[in-house]
Tab-separated table of C-alpha atoms and ligand atoms in Angstrom:
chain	number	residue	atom	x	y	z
A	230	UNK	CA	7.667	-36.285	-7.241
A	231	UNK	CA	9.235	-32.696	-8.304
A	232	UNK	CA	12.174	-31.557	-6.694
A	233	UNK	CA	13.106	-28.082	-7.218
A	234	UNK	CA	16.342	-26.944	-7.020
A	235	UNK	CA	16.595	-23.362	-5.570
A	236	UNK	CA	19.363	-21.104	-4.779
A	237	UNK	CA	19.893	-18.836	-1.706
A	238	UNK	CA	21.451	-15.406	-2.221
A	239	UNK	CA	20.653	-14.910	2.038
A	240	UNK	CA	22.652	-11.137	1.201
A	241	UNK	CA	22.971	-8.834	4.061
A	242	UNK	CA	21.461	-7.402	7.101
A	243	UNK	CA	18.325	-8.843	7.834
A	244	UNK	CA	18.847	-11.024	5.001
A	245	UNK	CA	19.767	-14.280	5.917
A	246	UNK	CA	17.152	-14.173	8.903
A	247	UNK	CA	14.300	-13.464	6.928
A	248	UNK	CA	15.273	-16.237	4.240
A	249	UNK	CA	15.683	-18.574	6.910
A	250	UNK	CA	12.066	-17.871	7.653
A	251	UNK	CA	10.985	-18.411	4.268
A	252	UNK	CA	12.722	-21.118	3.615
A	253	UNK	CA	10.981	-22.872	6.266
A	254	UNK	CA	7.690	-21.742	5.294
A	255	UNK	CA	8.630	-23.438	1.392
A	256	UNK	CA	9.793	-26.769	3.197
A	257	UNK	CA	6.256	-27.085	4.931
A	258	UNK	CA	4.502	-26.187	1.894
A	259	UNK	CA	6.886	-29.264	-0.069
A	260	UNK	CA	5.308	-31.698	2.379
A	261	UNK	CA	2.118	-30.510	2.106
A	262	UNK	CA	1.938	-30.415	-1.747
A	263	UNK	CA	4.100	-33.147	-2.027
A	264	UNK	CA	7.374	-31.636	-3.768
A	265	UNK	CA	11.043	-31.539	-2.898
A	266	UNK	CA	13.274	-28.550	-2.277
A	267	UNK	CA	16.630	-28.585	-2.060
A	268	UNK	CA	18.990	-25.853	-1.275
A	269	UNK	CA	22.244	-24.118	-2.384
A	270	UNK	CA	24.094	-20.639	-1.150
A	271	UNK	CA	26.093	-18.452	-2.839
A	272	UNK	CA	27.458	-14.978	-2.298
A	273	UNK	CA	25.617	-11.548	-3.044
A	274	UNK	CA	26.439	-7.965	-1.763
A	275	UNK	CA	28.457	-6.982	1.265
A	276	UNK	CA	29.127	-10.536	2.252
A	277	UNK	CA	30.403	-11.516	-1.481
A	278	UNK	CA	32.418	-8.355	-1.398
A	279	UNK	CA	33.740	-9.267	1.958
A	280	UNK	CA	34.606	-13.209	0.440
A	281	UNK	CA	35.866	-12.545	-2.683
A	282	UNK	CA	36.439	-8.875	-3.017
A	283	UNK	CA	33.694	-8.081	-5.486
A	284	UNK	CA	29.301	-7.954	-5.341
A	285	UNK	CA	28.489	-10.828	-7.448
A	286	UNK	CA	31.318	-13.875	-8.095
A	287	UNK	CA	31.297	-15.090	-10.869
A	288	UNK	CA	30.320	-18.592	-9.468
A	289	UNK	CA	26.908	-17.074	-7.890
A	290	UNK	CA	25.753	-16.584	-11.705
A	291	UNK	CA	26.596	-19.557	-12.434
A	292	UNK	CA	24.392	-21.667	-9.909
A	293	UNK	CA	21.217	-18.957	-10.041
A	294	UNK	CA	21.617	-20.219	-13.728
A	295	UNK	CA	22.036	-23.672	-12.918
A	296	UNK	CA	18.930	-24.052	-10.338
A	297	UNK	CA	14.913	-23.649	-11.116
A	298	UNK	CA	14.736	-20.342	-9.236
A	299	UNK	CA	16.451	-18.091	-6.452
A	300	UNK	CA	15.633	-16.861	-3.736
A	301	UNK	CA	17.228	-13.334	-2.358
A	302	UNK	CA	17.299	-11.669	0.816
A	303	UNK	CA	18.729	-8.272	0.579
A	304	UNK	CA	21.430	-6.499	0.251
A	305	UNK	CA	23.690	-3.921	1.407
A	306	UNK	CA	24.615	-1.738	4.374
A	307	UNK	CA	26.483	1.419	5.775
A	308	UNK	CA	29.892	-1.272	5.820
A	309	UNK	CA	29.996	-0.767	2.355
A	310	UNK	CA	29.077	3.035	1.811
A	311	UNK	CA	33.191	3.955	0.830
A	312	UNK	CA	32.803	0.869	-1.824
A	313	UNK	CA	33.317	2.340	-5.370
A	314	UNK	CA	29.739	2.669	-6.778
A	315	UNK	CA	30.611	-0.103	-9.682
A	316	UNK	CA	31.495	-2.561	-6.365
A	317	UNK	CA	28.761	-1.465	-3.887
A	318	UNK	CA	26.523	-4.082	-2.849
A	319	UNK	CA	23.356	-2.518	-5.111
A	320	UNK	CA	25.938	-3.001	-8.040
A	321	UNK	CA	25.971	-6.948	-7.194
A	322	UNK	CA	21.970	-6.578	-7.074
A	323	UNK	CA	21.159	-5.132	-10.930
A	324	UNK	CA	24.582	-7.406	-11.677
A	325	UNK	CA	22.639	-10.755	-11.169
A	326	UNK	CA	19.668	-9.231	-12.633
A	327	UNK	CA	21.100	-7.991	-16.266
A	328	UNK	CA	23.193	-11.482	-15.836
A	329	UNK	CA	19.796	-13.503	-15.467
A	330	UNK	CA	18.001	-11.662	-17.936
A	331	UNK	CA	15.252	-10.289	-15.370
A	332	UNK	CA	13.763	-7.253	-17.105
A	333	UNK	CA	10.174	-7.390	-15.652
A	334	UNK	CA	9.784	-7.016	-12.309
A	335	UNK	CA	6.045	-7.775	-10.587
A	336	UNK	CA	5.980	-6.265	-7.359
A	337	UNK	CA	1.730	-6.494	-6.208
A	338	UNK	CA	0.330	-4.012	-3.460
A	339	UNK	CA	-2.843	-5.970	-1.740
A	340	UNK	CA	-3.812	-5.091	1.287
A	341	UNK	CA	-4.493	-8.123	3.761
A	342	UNK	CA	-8.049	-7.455	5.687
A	343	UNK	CA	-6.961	-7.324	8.783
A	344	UNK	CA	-3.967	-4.752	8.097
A	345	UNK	CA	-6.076	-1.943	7.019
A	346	UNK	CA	-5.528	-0.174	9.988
A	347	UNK	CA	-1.961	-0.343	9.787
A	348	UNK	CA	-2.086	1.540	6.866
A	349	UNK	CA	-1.462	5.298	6.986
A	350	UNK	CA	-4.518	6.009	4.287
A	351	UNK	CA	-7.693	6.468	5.667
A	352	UNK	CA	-9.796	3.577	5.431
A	353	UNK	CA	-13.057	4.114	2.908
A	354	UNK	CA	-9.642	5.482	0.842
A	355	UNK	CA	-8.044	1.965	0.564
A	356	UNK	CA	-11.366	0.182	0.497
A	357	UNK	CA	-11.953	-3.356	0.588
A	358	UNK	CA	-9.558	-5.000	-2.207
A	359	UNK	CA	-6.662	-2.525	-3.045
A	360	UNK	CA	-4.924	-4.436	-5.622
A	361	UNK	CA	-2.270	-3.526	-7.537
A	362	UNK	CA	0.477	-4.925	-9.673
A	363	UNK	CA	3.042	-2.720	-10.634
A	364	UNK	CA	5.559	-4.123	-13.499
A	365	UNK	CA	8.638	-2.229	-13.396
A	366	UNK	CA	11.159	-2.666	-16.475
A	367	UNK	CA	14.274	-4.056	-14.694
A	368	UNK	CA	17.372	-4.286	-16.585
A	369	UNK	CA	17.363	-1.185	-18.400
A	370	UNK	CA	16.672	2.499	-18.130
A	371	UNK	CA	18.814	5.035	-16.191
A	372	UNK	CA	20.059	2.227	-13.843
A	373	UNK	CA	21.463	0.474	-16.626
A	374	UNK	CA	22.740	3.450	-18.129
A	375	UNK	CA	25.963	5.143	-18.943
A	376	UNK	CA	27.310	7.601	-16.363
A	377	UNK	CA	30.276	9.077	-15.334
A	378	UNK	CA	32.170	12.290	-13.799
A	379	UNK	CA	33.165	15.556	-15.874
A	380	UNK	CA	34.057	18.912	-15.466
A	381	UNK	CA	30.864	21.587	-16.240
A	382	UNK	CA	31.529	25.537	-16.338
A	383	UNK	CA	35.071	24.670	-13.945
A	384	UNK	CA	32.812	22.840	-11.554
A	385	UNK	CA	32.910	18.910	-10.827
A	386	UNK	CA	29.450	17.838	-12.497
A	387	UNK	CA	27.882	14.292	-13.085
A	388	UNK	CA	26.080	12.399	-15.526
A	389	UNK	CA	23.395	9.563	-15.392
A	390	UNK	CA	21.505	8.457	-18.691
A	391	UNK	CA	18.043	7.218	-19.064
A	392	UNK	CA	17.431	5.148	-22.595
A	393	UNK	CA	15.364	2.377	-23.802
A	394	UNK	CA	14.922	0.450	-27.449
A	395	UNK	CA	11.959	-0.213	-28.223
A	396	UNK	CA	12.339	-3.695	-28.058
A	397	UNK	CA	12.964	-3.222	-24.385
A	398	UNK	CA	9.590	-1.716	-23.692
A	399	UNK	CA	7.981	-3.889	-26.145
A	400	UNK	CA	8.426	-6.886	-24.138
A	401	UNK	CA	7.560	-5.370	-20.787
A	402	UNK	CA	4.698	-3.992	-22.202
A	403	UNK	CA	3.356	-7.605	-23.223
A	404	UNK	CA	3.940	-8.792	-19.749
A	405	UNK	CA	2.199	-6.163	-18.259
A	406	UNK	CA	-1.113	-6.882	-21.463
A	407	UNK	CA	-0.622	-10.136	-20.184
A	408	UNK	CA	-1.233	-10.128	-16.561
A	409	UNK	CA	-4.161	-7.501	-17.044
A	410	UNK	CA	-5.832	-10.060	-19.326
A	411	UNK	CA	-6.122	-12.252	-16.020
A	412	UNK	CA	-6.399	-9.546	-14.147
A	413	UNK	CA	-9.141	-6.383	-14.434
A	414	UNK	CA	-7.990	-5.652	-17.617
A	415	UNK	CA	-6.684	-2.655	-17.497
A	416	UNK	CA	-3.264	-0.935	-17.392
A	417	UNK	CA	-1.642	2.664	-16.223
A	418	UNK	CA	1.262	2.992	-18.314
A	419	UNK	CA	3.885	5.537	-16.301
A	420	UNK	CA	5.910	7.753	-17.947
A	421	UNK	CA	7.141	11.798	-18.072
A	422	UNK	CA	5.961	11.842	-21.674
A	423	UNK	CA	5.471	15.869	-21.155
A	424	UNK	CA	9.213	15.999	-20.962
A	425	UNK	CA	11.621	13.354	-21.655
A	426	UNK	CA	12.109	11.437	-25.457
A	427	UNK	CA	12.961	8.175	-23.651
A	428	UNK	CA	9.282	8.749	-22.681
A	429	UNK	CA	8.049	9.505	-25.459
A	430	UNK	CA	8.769	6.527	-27.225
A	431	UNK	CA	7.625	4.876	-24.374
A	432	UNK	CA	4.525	5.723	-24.685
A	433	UNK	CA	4.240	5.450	-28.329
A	434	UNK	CA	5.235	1.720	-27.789
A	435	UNK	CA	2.692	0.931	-25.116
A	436	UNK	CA	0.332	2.742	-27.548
A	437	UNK	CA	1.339	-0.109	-30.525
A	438	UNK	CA	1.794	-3.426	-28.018
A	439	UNK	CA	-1.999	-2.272	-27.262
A	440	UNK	CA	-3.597	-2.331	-30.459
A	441	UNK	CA	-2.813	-6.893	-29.860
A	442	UNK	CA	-4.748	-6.375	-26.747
A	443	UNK	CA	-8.353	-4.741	-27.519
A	444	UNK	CA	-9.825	-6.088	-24.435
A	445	UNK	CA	-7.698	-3.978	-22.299
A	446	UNK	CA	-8.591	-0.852	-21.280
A	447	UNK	CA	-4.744	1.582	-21.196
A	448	UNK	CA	-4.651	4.662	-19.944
A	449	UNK	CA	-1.255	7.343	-19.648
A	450	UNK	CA	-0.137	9.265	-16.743
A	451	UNK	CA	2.769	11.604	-15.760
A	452	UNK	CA	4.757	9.501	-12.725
A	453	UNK	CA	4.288	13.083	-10.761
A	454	UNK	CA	0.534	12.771	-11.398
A	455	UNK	CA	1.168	8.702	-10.293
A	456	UNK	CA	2.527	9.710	-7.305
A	457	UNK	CA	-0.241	11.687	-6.136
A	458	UNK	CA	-2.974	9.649	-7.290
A	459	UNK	CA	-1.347	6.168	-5.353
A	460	UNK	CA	-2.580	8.140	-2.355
A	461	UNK	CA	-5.700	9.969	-3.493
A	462	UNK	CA	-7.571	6.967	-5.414
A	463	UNK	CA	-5.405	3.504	-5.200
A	464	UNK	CA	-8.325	1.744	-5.750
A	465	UNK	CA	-8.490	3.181	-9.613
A	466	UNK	CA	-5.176	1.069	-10.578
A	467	UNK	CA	-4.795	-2.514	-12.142
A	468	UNK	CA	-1.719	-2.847	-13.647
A	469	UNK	CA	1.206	-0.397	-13.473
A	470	UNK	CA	3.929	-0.653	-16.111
A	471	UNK	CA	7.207	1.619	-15.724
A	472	UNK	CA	10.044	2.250	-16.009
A	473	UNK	CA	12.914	1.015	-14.063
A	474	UNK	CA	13.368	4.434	-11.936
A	475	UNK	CA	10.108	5.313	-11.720
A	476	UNK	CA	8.585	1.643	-10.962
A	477	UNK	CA	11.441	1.680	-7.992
A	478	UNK	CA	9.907	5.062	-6.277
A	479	UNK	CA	6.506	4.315	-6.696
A	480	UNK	CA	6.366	0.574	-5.294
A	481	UNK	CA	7.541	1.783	-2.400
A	482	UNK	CA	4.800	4.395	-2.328
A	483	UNK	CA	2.382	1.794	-3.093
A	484	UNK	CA	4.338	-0.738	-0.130
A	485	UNK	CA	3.346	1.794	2.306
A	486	UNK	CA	-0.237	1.912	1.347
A	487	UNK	CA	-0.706	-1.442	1.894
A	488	UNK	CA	0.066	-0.896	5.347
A	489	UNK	CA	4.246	-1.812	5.793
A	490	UNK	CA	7.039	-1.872	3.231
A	491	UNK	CA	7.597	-5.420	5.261
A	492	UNK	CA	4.795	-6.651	3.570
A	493	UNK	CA	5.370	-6.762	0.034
A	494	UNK	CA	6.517	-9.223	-2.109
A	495	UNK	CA	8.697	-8.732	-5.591
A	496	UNK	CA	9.355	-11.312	-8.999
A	497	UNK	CA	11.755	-10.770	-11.388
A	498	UNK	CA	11.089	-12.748	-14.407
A	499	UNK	CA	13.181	-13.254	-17.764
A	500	UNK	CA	10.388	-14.729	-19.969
A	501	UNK	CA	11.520	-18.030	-18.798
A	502	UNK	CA	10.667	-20.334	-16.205
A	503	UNK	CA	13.683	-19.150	-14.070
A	504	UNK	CA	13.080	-16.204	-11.863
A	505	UNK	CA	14.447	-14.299	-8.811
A	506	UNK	CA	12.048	-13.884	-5.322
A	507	UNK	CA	12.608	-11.061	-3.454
A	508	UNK	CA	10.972	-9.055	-0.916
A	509	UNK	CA	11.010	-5.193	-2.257
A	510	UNK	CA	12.360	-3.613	1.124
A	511	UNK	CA	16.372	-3.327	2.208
A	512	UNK	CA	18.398	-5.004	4.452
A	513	UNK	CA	17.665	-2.391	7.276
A	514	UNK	CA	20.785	-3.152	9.111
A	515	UNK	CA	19.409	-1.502	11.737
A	516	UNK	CA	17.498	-4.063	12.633
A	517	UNK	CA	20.068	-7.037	11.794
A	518	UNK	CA	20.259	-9.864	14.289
A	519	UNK	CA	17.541	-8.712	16.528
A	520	UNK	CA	14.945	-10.752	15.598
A	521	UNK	CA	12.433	-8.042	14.964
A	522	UNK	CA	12.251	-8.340	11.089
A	523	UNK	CA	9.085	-9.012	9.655
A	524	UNK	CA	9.386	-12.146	7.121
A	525	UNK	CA	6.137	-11.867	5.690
A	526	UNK	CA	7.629	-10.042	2.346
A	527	UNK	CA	9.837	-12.794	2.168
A	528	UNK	CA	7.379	-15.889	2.760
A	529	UNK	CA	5.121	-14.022	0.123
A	530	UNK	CA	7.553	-13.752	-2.532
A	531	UNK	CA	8.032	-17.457	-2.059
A	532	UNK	CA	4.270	-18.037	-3.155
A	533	UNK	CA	5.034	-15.795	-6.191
A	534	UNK	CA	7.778	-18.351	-6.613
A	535	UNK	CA	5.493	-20.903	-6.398
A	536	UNK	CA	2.607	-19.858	-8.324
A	537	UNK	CA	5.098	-18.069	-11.424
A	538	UNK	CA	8.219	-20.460	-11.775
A	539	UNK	CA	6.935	-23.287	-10.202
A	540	UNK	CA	3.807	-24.497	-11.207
A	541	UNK	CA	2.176	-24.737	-8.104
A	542	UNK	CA	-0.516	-22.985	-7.205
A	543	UNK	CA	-2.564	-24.556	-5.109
A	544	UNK	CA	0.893	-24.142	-2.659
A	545	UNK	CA	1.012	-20.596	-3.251
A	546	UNK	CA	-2.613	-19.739	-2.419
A	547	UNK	CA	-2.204	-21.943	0.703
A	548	UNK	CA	1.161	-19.792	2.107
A	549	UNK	CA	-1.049	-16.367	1.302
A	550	UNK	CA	-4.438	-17.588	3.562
A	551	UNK	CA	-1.598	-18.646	5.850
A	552	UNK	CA	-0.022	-15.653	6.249
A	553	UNK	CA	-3.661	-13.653	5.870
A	554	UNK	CA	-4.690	-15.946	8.739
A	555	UNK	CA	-1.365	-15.433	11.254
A	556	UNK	CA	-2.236	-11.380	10.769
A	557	UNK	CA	-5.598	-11.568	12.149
A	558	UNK	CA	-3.809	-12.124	15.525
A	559	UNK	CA	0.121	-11.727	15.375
A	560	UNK	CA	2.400	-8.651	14.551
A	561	UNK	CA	5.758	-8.187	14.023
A	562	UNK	CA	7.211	-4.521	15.160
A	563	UNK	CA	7.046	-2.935	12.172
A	564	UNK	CA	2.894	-3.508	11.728
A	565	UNK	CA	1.987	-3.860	15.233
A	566	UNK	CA	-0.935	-2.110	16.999
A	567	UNK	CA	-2.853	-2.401	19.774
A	568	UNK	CA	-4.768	-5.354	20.214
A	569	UNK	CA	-2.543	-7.639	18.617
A	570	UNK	CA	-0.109	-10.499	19.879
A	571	UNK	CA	3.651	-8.810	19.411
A	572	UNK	CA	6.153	-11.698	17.826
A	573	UNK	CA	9.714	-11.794	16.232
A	574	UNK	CA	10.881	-12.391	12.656
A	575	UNK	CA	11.614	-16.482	13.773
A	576	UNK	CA	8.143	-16.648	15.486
A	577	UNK	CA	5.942	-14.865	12.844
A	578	UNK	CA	7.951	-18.021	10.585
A	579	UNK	CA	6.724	-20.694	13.024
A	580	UNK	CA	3.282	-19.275	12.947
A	581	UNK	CA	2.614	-19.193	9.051
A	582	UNK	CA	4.040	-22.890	9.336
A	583	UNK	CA	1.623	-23.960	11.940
A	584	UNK	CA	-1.089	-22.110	9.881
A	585	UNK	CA	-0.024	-24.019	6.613
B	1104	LIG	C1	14.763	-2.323	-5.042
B	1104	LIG	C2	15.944	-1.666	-4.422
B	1104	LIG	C3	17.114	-1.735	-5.394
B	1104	LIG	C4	16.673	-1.065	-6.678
B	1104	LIG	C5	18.426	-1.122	-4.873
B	1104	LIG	C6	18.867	-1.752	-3.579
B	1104	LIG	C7	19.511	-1.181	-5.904
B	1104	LIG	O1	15.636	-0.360	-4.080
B	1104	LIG	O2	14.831	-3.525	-5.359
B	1104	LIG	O3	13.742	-1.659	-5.200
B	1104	LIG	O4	16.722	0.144	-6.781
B	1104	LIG	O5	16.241	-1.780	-7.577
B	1105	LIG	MG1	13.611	0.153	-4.271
């Protein structure tokens, strides 16, 4: 029998409530699909800074490196706002994912049946089977860039910078050709070709990595123009790839479409079978503790754990009728209307289990 080893990074806020959920979810699918899981913690974000005095320990790289895949919750939090940008929370967060080597991100936009309505785009807009994978270049671009302070005409000024080799978006352009060949075959590159170089040879890249791919249809557009058309005509979009900055914005955009940024799902992949599972929303301390959190992001990036580090499919398909199944009749706050049962974060867990 497989066992799997996995490791936690629970993280803040909501965190450690939603992994709990999805965690539990995983353990039901192990004894359906006959596989082991077994568990280790470590320390990311506010609660690593509170531990040890810095985002990510060096000891947390060291078992997401030793283990099959991780699992993360989210991180961050108003506690840490005064934390000097280089040991905020978000710095522990793009920490473990240069240290893993994560530089393509899938984050997929579906929208369940039943949660049309919850979406804020009119119906015969959406359609039937919205369905959209945007791959978003992780571990480079402005995020990964140089930046500091200086002085500018006597006034305090600062600087961010926004660079890729070509290398970089050669081999998140191949994942993105990749997944369209088992996909619709066809991709939206995303860029701001009109004005920045970085951009430009973006898009001349795309433009080679292509030429290997003659079956897929690729296709340029401004990220402004992006933006717009998420909202206007989802439906025309396969395959997103971006940039790190830009694939950040617009998933969210596209999160929203598919009815709640609760809902969707994120994998962060280095090529290798090891990968990181994370929902795409925060930690929305708000929330924290309350048991209103909606898992479902969570439980769903555990099928993408299942289906893209883990070989099993057949267990990831069964968690996403499960959870397509649950919404028919059960809400959390964040997606609830009228009509519909209202249940917490540790409930709408128990349900997808019984459902599995
Ligand atoms: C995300 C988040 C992070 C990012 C933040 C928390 C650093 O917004 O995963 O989309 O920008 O990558
Ligand atoms: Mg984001």
């Amino acid at each position: 029998m497989n066992n799997y080893k996995i490791t936690l990074l629970k993280g803040d806020g909501i965190g450690p409530e939603i992994v709990d959920q999805a965690i539990k979810v995983l353990d039901k699918a192990a004894e359906k699909f006959n596989f082991t899981v077994t568990y280790d913690e470590a320390l990311l974000g506010g609660c690593a800074i509170d531990a040890t005095g810095v985002p990510l320990p060096a000891e947390t790289v060291a078992k997401c490196k030793a283990s099959d895949s991780v699992i993360l919750g989210a991180v961050g939090g108003p506690k840490w706002d005064d934390q000097p940008g280089s040991n905020r929370p978000e710095a522990g967060l793009l920490g473990i994912r240069g240290a893993l080597g994560l530089f393509a991100n899938l984050r997929p936009s579906v929208i369940f049946g039943p949660l049309k309505s919850a979406s804020p785009i009119k119906d015969d807009i959406i359609g039937d089977n919205m369905d959209i994978m945007i791959v978003r270049e992780l571990t480079g671009g402005i995020y990964f860039g140089e930046r500091g302070r200086k002085e500018v005409d006597g006034q305090p000024a600062a600087w961010d910078t926004e660079q890729y080799t070509v290398a970089e978006v050669e081999r998140i352009a191949r994942v993105a050709f990749d997944l369209a060949m088992k996909r619709d075959k066809r991709v939206t590159s995303v860029d701001k070709a009109n004005v920045l170089e970085s951009s430009r040879l973006w898009r001349e890249t795309v433009i080679r990595v292509a030429k290997d791919y003659p079956e897929v249809t690729l296709n340029h557009m401004y990220v402004d123009n992006c933006a717009m058309q998420l909202v206007r005509n989802p439906k025309q979009f396969d395959v997103i790839v971006t940039s790190n900055i830009f694939g950040d914005i617009l998933s969210d955009e596209a999160s929203m479409i598919a009815g709640s940024i609760g809902m969707l799902a994120s994998a962060s992949l280095s090529g290798g079978k090891l990968g990181l599972y994370e929902p795409i929303h925060g930690s929305a301390p708000d929330i924290a503790g309350q048991n209103i959190a909606n898992p479902l992001a969570t439980i769903l990036s555990v099928a993408m754990m299942l289906r893209y580090s883990l070989d099993q499919q057949a267990a990831a398909e069964a968690i996403e009728a499960a959870v397509a199944k649950v919404l028919e009749q059960y809400r959390t706050p964040d997606i609830y209307e009228d009509g519909f049962t209202k249940v917490g974060c540790k409930e709408m867990g128990d349900l997808v289990c019984a459902q599995l």
